[in-house]
């Protein structure tokens, strides 16, 4: 399940980090751009740094964030639809809370300096890793859950019906309580897209960022 959630985060992060930029000879600042996008992911807050380095309005970026959240919810429910976790309004709200809980503890520091090579900018970001998706942490919680519920269900479907809400609530209630692990500094590439005429964080950099923040 951890690998599935990491994949969902990667897909979700791809949207706001590829917002259309105001490059094209204007005062695009790759450091402020990255700061703005990270804060948008962390809290859903649209900062002045984000607005100054995108073509979108505050409402546009808030809509982008909602699309990010909806993408995560849709993908999560698609992954577990055969495991008795139905696509209901209540479950969608719960999974949206999971997304926000996972993102909120992100700890990062974006450099105020960048290097430039060709049509790309390179910005360093120092991150601390959330332990909420640590395999040992999740395995212990799952084992404890199984032990405490042993013999209480008549079918596998009943097990899953009870498991998923408890699993989601565990993440929601503990995402900011299980500690962080220093995962060091990574370099993010923000490249110019010749076809569409804007800057975007490369997919490989998004992958590095996801791994740095949530990997083991």
Backbone as numpy.savetxt, mean C-alpha at the origin, in Angstrom:
# Nx Ny Nz CAx CAy CAz Cx Cy Cz
-1.03 -16.21 2.26 -1.86 -15.01 2.26 -1.00 -13.75 2.26
0.15 -13.79 2.97 1.01 -12.62 2.99 1.43 -12.22 1.58
1.84 -13.19 0.76 2.28 -12.88 -0.60 1.13 -12.27 -1.40
-0.10 -12.75 -1.17 -1.24 -12.20 -1.88 -1.47 -10.75 -1.48
-1.36 -10.47 -0.17 -1.56 -9.10 0.28 -0.47 -8.18 -0.26
0.77 -8.66 -0.29 1.85 -7.86 -0.86 1.57 -7.53 -2.32
1.04 -8.51 -3.06 0.71 -8.29 -4.46 -0.39 -7.25 -4.58
-1.37 -7.30 -3.68 -2.46 -6.34 -3.72 -1.95 -4.94 -3.42
-1.04 -4.83 -2.46 -0.45 -3.53 -2.14 0.30 -2.97 -3.34
1.04 -3.84 -4.01 1.81 -3.40 -5.17 0.89 -2.86 -6.26
-0.20 -3.56 -6.52 -1.17 -3.09 -7.52 -1.78 -1.77 -7.08
-2.14 -1.69 -5.80 -2.78 -0.48 -5.29 -1.84 0.72 -5.33
-0.59 0.49 -4.97 0.37 1.59 -4.96 0.68 2.10 -6.35
0.49 1.29 -7.34 0.81 1.67 -8.71 -0.04 2.85 -9.17
-1.26 2.95 -8.68 -2.16 4.00 -9.15 -1.73 5.39 -8.72
-1.58 5.68 -7.41 -1.24 7.05 -7.06 0.17 7.42 -7.43
1.06 6.46 -7.53 2.44 6.77 -7.87 2.62 7.00 -9.36
1.56 6.83 -10.12 1.63 7.09 -11.56 0.66 8.19 -11.97
0.30 9.06 -11.02 -0.57 10.18 -11.33 0.11 11.07 -12.38
-0.69 11.60 -13.30 -0.14 12.45 -14.35 0.57 13.65 -13.74
1.80 13.89 -14.18 2.63 14.94 -13.59 2.70 16.17 -14.48
3.18 17.28 -13.89 3.29 18.53 -14.63 4.70 18.75 -15.15
5.45 17.69 -15.46 6.82 17.80 -15.97 6.92 18.84 -17.07
7.12 18.42 -18.24 6.99 19.25 -19.44 7.57 20.66 -19.30
8.72 20.80 -18.61 9.37 22.09 -18.52 8.92 22.93 -17.35
7.89 22.51 -16.59 7.44 23.25 -15.43 8.31 22.90 -14.21
7.95 23.43 -13.05 8.81 23.27 -11.86 8.52 21.95 -11.15
8.72 20.87 -11.83 8.52 19.55 -11.24 9.68 19.23 -10.30
9.35 18.88 -9.06 10.35 18.53 -8.05 10.15 17.07 -7.69
11.05 16.16 -8.10 10.84 14.73 -7.86 10.82 14.36 -6.38
11.56 15.10 -5.55 11.56 14.81 -4.12 10.20 15.16 -3.50
9.69 16.34 -3.81 8.39 16.73 -3.30 7.28 15.84 -3.87
7.44 15.45 -5.12 6.47 14.54 -5.73 6.37 13.25 -4.94
7.53 12.67 -4.61 7.54 11.41 -3.89 6.99 11.59 -2.47
7.34 12.71 -1.84 6.81 12.98 -0.50 5.28 13.07 -0.54
4.78 13.77 -1.53 3.33 13.93 -1.65 2.62 12.62 -1.89
3.20 11.77 -2.75 2.57 10.50 -3.05 2.64 9.54 -1.87
3.75 9.57 -1.12 3.87 8.70 0.05 2.87 9.10 1.13
2.68 10.40 1.31 1.71 10.85 2.31 0.29 10.50 1.88
0.02 10.57 0.59 -1.29 10.18 0.08 -1.55 8.71 0.38
-0.55 7.88 0.18 -0.70 6.45 0.46 -0.85 6.20 1.96
-0.11 6.92 2.76 -0.08 6.68 4.20 -1.39 7.08 4.87
-1.93 8.22 4.51 -3.07 8.77 5.24 -4.26 9.16 4.36
-4.07 9.21 3.05 -5.12 9.71 2.19 -5.13 11.23 2.11
-4.15 11.86 2.77 -4.08 13.33 2.79 -3.45 13.87 1.52
-4.08 14.87 0.94 -3.53 15.55 -0.23 -2.73 16.75 0.25
-1.42 16.71 0.07 -0.55 17.78 0.57 -0.27 18.81 -0.52
0.30 19.94 -0.10 0.70 20.97 -1.06 1.78 20.43 -2.00
2.63 19.55 -1.47 3.68 18.96 -2.30 3.08 18.12 -3.42
2.02 17.40 -3.11 1.36 16.60 -4.14 0.70 17.49 -5.18
0.00 18.51 -4.72 -0.71 19.40 -5.64 0.25 20.16 -6.55
1.41 20.54 -6.01 2.36 21.33 -6.79 3.03 20.51 -7.89
2.97 19.20 -7.77 3.70 18.35 -8.71 2.81 17.38 -9.47
1.52 17.68 -9.49 0.59 16.91 -10.33 -0.31 17.88 -11.07
-0.94 17.40 -12.10 -1.88 18.23 -12.84 -3.27 18.17 -12.22
-3.44 17.29 -11.22 -4.75 17.11 -10.63 -5.06 18.10 -9.53
-6.36 18.30 -9.27 -6.83 19.11 -8.16 -6.88 18.25 -6.90
-7.18 18.87 -5.77 -7.34 18.14 -4.52 -8.42 17.06 -4.68
-9.51 17.42 -5.34 -10.59 16.46 -5.55 -10.14 15.31 -6.44
-9.31 15.61 -7.45 -8.80 14.57 -8.34 -7.95 13.57 -7.56
-7.07 14.08 -6.69 -6.18 13.20 -5.94 -6.95 12.41 -4.89
-7.96 13.02 -4.29 -8.81 12.28 -3.35 -9.54 11.15 -4.07
-9.96 11.42 -5.30 -10.60 10.38 -6.11 -9.60 9.29 -6.45
-8.35 9.67 -6.77 -7.31 8.69 -7.04 -7.10 7.78 -5.83
-7.05 8.39 -4.65 -6.85 7.60 -3.43 -8.01 6.62 -3.24
-9.22 7.08 -3.48 -10.38 6.19 -3.33 -10.31 5.04 -4.32
-9.81 5.33 -5.53 -9.64 4.26 -6.51 -8.59 3.26 -6.06
-7.55 3.76 -5.41 -6.52 2.88 -4.86 -7.13 1.93 -3.83
-7.90 2.53 -2.92 -8.54 1.74 -1.87 -9.51 0.72 -2.48
-10.30 1.16 -3.44 -11.27 0.26 -4.09 -10.58 -0.87 -4.83
-9.43 -0.56 -5.45 -8.68 -1.59 -6.15 -8.21 -2.66 -5.19
-7.71 -2.23 -4.04 -7.27 -3.19 -3.01 -8.44 -4.05 -2.55
-9.56 -3.41 -2.26 -10.74 -4.15 -1.79 -11.21 -5.16 -2.83
-11.31 -4.72 -4.08 -11.76 -5.61 -5.14 -10.84 -6.81 -5.30
-9.52 -6.54 -5.29 -8.55 -7.61 -5.48 -8.56 -8.58 -4.30
-8.66 -8.05 -3.09 -8.69 -8.89 -1.91 -9.90 -9.83 -1.95
-11.07 -9.26 -2.23 -12.29 -10.07 -2.26 -12.28 -11.08 -3.39
-11.65 -10.74 -4.50 -11.52 -11.69 -5.61 -10.66 -12.87 -5.19
-9.60 -12.61 -4.42 -8.71 -13.67 -4.00 -9.39 -14.66 -3.06
-10.30 -14.17 -2.23 -10.87 -15.03 -1.17 -12.33 -15.37 -1.41
-12.86 -15.08 -2.60 -14.28 -15.30 -2.84 -14.69 -16.76 -2.74
-13.76 -17.68 -3.01 -14.08 -19.10 -2.92 -13.84 -19.64 -1.51
-13.42 -18.75 -0.61 -13.15 -19.16 0.77 -14.17 -18.54 1.72
-15.38 -18.41 1.23 -16.54 -18.02 2.05 -16.40 -16.64 2.68
-15.80 -15.72 1.94 -15.75 -14.33 2.37 -16.46 -13.53 1.29
-17.73 -13.23 1.52 -18.59 -12.69 0.47 -18.37 -11.20 0.25
-18.72 -10.78 -0.97 -18.59 -9.38 -1.36 -19.84 -8.62 -0.90
-19.86 -8.26 0.39 -20.96 -7.50 0.96 -20.46 -6.11 1.34
-21.39 -5.20 1.58 -21.03 -3.84 1.99 -20.21 -3.87 3.27
-20.63 -4.71 4.21 -19.92 -4.80 5.49 -18.49 -5.31 5.30
-18.33 -6.34 4.46 -16.99 -6.88 4.23 -16.12 -5.92 3.44
-16.71 -5.19 2.52 -15.94 -4.21 1.76 -15.41 -3.12 2.68
-16.24 -2.67 3.60 -15.80 -1.66 4.55 -14.70 -2.19 5.45
-14.80 -3.47 5.82 -13.79 -4.08 6.67 -12.45 -4.17 5.94
-12.47 -4.58 4.68 -11.23 -4.71 3.92 -10.63 -3.33 3.64
-11.48 -2.34 3.43 -10.97 -0.97 3.27 -10.26 -0.52 4.54
-10.81 -0.90 5.69 -10.14 -0.58 6.96 -8.80 -1.30 7.06
-8.72 -2.52 6.52 -7.45 -3.25 6.50 -6.42 -2.47 5.69
-6.82 -1.99 4.53 -5.90 -1.23 3.68 -5.37 -0.01 4.42
-6.27 0.75 5.03 -5.85 1.96 5.74 -4.96 1.62 6.93
-5.29 0.52 7.61 -4.49 0.11 8.77 -3.08 -0.31 8.36
-2.96 -0.99 7.22 -1.65 -1.42 6.74 -0.81 -0.21 6.34
-1.43 0.76 5.69 -0.69 1.90 5.18 -0.29 2.90 6.27
-1.15 3.07 7.26 -0.95 4.14 8.25 0.37 4.07 9.01
0.88 2.88 9.40 2.13 2.86 10.18 3.40 3.07 9.35
3.28 3.21 8.04 4.48 3.38 7.23 5.35 4.51 7.77
6.63 4.21 7.96 7.60 5.21 8.41 8.63 5.40 7.32
8.84 6.64 6.91 9.75 6.88 5.79 10.33 8.28 5.88
11.46 8.47 5.21 12.06 9.80 5.08 12.59 9.94 3.66
12.01 10.86 2.92 12.41 11.10 1.54 13.53 12.13 1.51
14.58 11.85 0.77 15.70 12.78 0.66 15.26 14.09 -0.01
15.92 15.18 0.35 15.67 16.47 -0.29 16.55 16.68 -1.52
17.36 15.68 -1.83 18.26 15.77 -2.98 17.95 14.64 -3.96
18.25 14.88 -5.22 18.03 13.87 -6.24 19.14 13.94 -7.27
19.28 12.86 -8.01 20.19 12.86 -9.15 19.36 12.69 -10.41
19.95 13.08 -11.51 19.24 13.03 -12.79 20.10 12.32 -13.81
19.48 11.41 -14.54 20.19 10.67 -15.58 19.25 10.46 -16.76
19.57 11.08 -17.86 18.68 10.98 -19.01 17.33 11.60 -18.70
16.26 10.83 -18.93 14.90 11.30 -18.64 14.39 10.82 -17.30
15.28 10.40 -16.41 14.87 9.88 -15.11 15.48 10.67 -13.96
14.72 10.76 -12.87 15.21 11.28 -11.61 15.37 10.10 -10.65
16.33 10.21 -9.74 16.56 9.17 -8.75 16.56 9.82 -7.36
15.66 9.31 -6.51 15.47 9.87 -5.17 15.63 8.76 -4.14
16.42 9.02 -3.09 16.59 8.04 -2.01 15.47 8.20 -0.98
15.01 7.09 -0.48 14.02 7.09 0.58 14.43 6.06 1.62
14.44 6.45 2.87 14.76 5.56 3.97 13.45 5.09 4.60
13.30 3.80 4.76 12.03 3.27 5.24 12.23 2.35 6.43
11.18 2.24 7.24 11.10 1.23 8.27 9.96 0.29 7.91
10.18 -0.95 8.18 9.27 -2.01 7.73 8.24 -2.35 8.80
6.98 -2.36 8.39 5.91 -2.80 9.27 6.00 -4.30 9.50
5.79 -4.73 10.73 5.81 -6.16 11.04 4.45 -6.83 10.97
3.41 -6.10 10.59 2.07 -6.67 10.63 1.92 -7.85 9.66
2.70 -7.87 8.58 2.62 -8.98 7.63 3.81 -9.93 7.76
4.55 -9.80 8.83 5.67 -10.72 9.06 5.14 -12.14 9.16
5.78 -13.07 8.46 5.28 -14.44 8.41 5.20 -15.07 9.79
6.19 -14.82 10.65 6.17 -15.40 11.99 5.02 -14.84 12.81
4.77 -13.53 12.67 3.68 -12.90 13.41 2.34 -13.47 12.97
2.12 -13.56 11.65 0.86 -14.08 11.15 0.69 -15.57 11.44
1.77 -16.31 11.37 1.69 -17.75 11.65 1.30 -17.99 13.11
1.90 -17.21 14.01 1.56 -17.36 15.43 0.10 -17.02 15.66
-0.35 -15.89 15.07 -1.75 -15.52 15.26 -2.68 -16.59 14.69
-2.38 -17.10 13.50 -3.22 -18.12 12.88 -3.25 -19.39 13.72
-2.11 -19.83 14.21 -2.06 -21.03 15.04 -2.86 -20.84 16.32
-2.73 -19.66 16.93 -3.49 -19.37 18.14 -4.99 -19.37 17.85
-5.35 -18.82 16.69 -6.77 -18.78 16.32 -7.30 -20.19 16.12
-6.57 -21.02 15.41 -7.00 -22.41 15.16 -7.14 -23.16 16.48
-6.17 -23.01 17.36 -6.22 -23.70 18.66 -7.44 -23.27 19.47
-7.72 -21.98 19.45 -8.83 -21.48 20.27 -10.20 -21.79 19.68
-10.24 -22.15 18.39 -11.52 -22.45 17.74 -11.68 -23.92 17.39
-10.76 -24.73 17.83 -10.77 -26.16 17.47 -12.08 -26.81 17.92
-12.74 -27.52 16.99 -13.95 -28.26 17.30 -15.22 -27.45 17.36
-15.14 -26.17 17.02 -16.32 -25.31 17.15 -17.16 -25.21 15.87
-16.66 -25.78 14.77 -17.35 -25.60 13.49 -17.75 -26.95 12.89
-18.85 -26.90 12.12 -19.35 -28.11 11.49 -18.84 -28.32 10.08
-18.28 -27.29 9.48 -17.81 -27.41 8.10 -16.67 -26.44 7.85
-15.95 -26.68 6.75 -14.87 -25.79 6.36 -15.41 -24.40 6.06
-16.60 -24.35 5.46 -17.21 -23.05 5.15 -17.43 -22.24 6.41
-17.85 -22.91 7.49 -18.06 -22.21 8.75 -16.74 -21.68 9.32
-15.68 -22.46 9.12 -14.36 -22.02 9.59 -13.97 -20.71 8.91
-14.07 -20.69 7.58 -13.68 -19.49 6.84 -14.57 -18.30 7.17
-15.87 -18.57 7.36 -16.81 -17.49 7.68 -16.43 -16.79 8.97
-15.85 -17.55 9.91 -15.40 -16.96 11.17 -13.99 -16.42 11.08
-13.16 -17.07 10.25 -11.74 -16.70 10.19 -11.51 -15.33 9.59
-12.13 -15.03 8.44 -11.80 -13.81 7.71 -12.10 -12.54 8.49
-13.26 -12.42 9.13 -13.48 -11.20 9.94 -12.46 -11.07 11.08
-12.13 -12.19 11.71 -11.14 -12.13 12.79 -9.77 -11.75 12.26
-9.42 -12.28 11.09 -8.14 -11.97 10.46 -8.05 -10.48 10.14
-9.10 -9.95 9.52 -9.12 -8.53 9.17 -9.06 -7.67 10.42
-9.83 -8.02 11.43 -9.84 -7.23 12.65 -8.50 -7.28 13.37
-7.82 -8.42 13.29 -6.49 -8.50 13.88 -5.54 -7.48 13.25
-5.55 -7.41 11.91 -4.69 -6.45 11.22 -5.09 -5.02 11.58
-6.39 -4.74 11.56 -6.88 -3.39 11.85 -6.46 -2.94 13.25
-6.59 -3.84 14.22 -6.35 -3.48 15.61 -4.87 -3.50 15.99
-4.03 -4.19 15.19 -2.64 -4.38 15.60 -1.60 -3.84 14.63
-2.02 -3.27 13.52 -1.05 -2.83 12.51 -0.05 -1.83 13.05
-0.48 -1.03 14.01 0.43 -0.02 14.57 1.02 -0.44 15.91
0.88 -1.73 16.26 1.32 -2.18 17.58 2.38 -3.27 17.54
2.67 -3.80 16.37 3.56 -4.96 16.29 5.00 -4.57 15.99
5.28 -3.28 15.95 6.65 -2.83 15.77 7.06 -2.66 14.32
8.24 -2.08 14.15 8.79 -1.81 12.83 10.21 -2.37 12.77
10.65 -2.69 11.57 12.01 -3.16 11.35 12.69 -2.26 10.33
13.89 -1.80 10.64 14.63 -0.93 9.73 15.04 -1.72 8.49
14.62 -1.26 7.35 14.99 -1.94 6.10 15.90 -1.10 5.23
16.42 0.00 5.81 17.46 0.74 5.12 16.98 1.67 4.03
17.91 2.07 3.19 17.66 3.06 2.15 17.52 2.40 0.78
16.55 2.86 0.02 16.39 2.40 -1.36 16.33 3.62 -2.28
16.62 3.41 -3.53 16.58 4.49 -4.51 15.39 4.28 -5.44
14.57 5.32 -5.54 13.37 5.28 -6.37 13.64 6.01 -7.69
13.28 5.37 -8.79 13.42 6.00 -10.11 12.08 6.57 -10.54
12.10 7.85 -10.91 10.92 8.53 -11.45 11.24 8.86 -12.90
10.60 8.16 -13.80 10.98 8.23 -15.22 9.93 8.99 -16.03
10.41 9.62 -17.10 9.52 10.33 -18.01 8.93 9.34 -19.02
7.61 9.38 -19.13 6.91 8.52 -20.06 6.72 9.26 -21.38
7.50 8.88 -22.40 7.46 9.58 -23.68 6.09 9.48 -24.35
5.44 8.34 -24.20 4.16 8.12 -24.87 3.07 9.01 -24.32
3.04 9.17 -22.98 1.95 9.91 -22.35 2.36 11.30 -21.88
3.66 11.59 -21.86 4.10 12.93 -21.52 4.05 13.29 -20.05
4.31 12.34 -19.16 4.36 12.66 -17.75 5.39 11.79 -17.04
5.71 12.17 -15.80 6.64 11.40 -14.99 5.88 10.35 -14.18
6.54 9.23 -13.92 5.94 8.20 -13.09 7.03 7.39 -12.40
6.70 6.89 -11.21 7.59 5.96 -10.53 7.57 4.65 -11.31
8.75 4.11 -11.59 8.81 2.88 -12.38 8.25 1.70 -11.59
7.76 0.71 -12.31 7.18 -0.47 -11.66 8.22 -1.19 -10.81
9.46 -1.23 -11.28 10.49 -1.92 -10.50 10.75 -1.19 -9.18
10.67 0.15 -9.20 10.85 0.91 -7.97 9.69 0.72 -7.01
8.48 0.61 -7.54 7.32 0.33 -6.69 7.49 -1.03 -6.02
7.99 -1.99 -6.77 8.24 -3.31 -6.20 9.26 -3.26 -5.08
10.33 -2.48 -5.28 11.35 -2.34 -4.23 10.76 -1.68 -2.99
9.92 -0.69 -3.22 9.33 0.03 -2.10 8.40 -0.86 -1.30
7.55 -1.61 -1.98 6.64 -2.54 -1.30 7.43 -3.55 -0.49
8.47 -4.11 -1.08 9.28 -5.10 -0.39 9.99 -4.49 0.82
10.47 -3.25 0.66 11.18 -2.60 1.76 10.26 -2.31 2.93
9.02 -1.93 2.64 8.10 -1.54 3.70 7.40 -2.73 4.34
7.11 -3.77 3.55 6.29 -4.86 4.08 6.92 -6.24 4.01
8.07 -6.40 3.34 8.66 -7.72 3.20 9.32 -8.19 4.47
9.68 -9.49 4.48 10.40 -10.05 5.63 11.90 -9.76 5.51
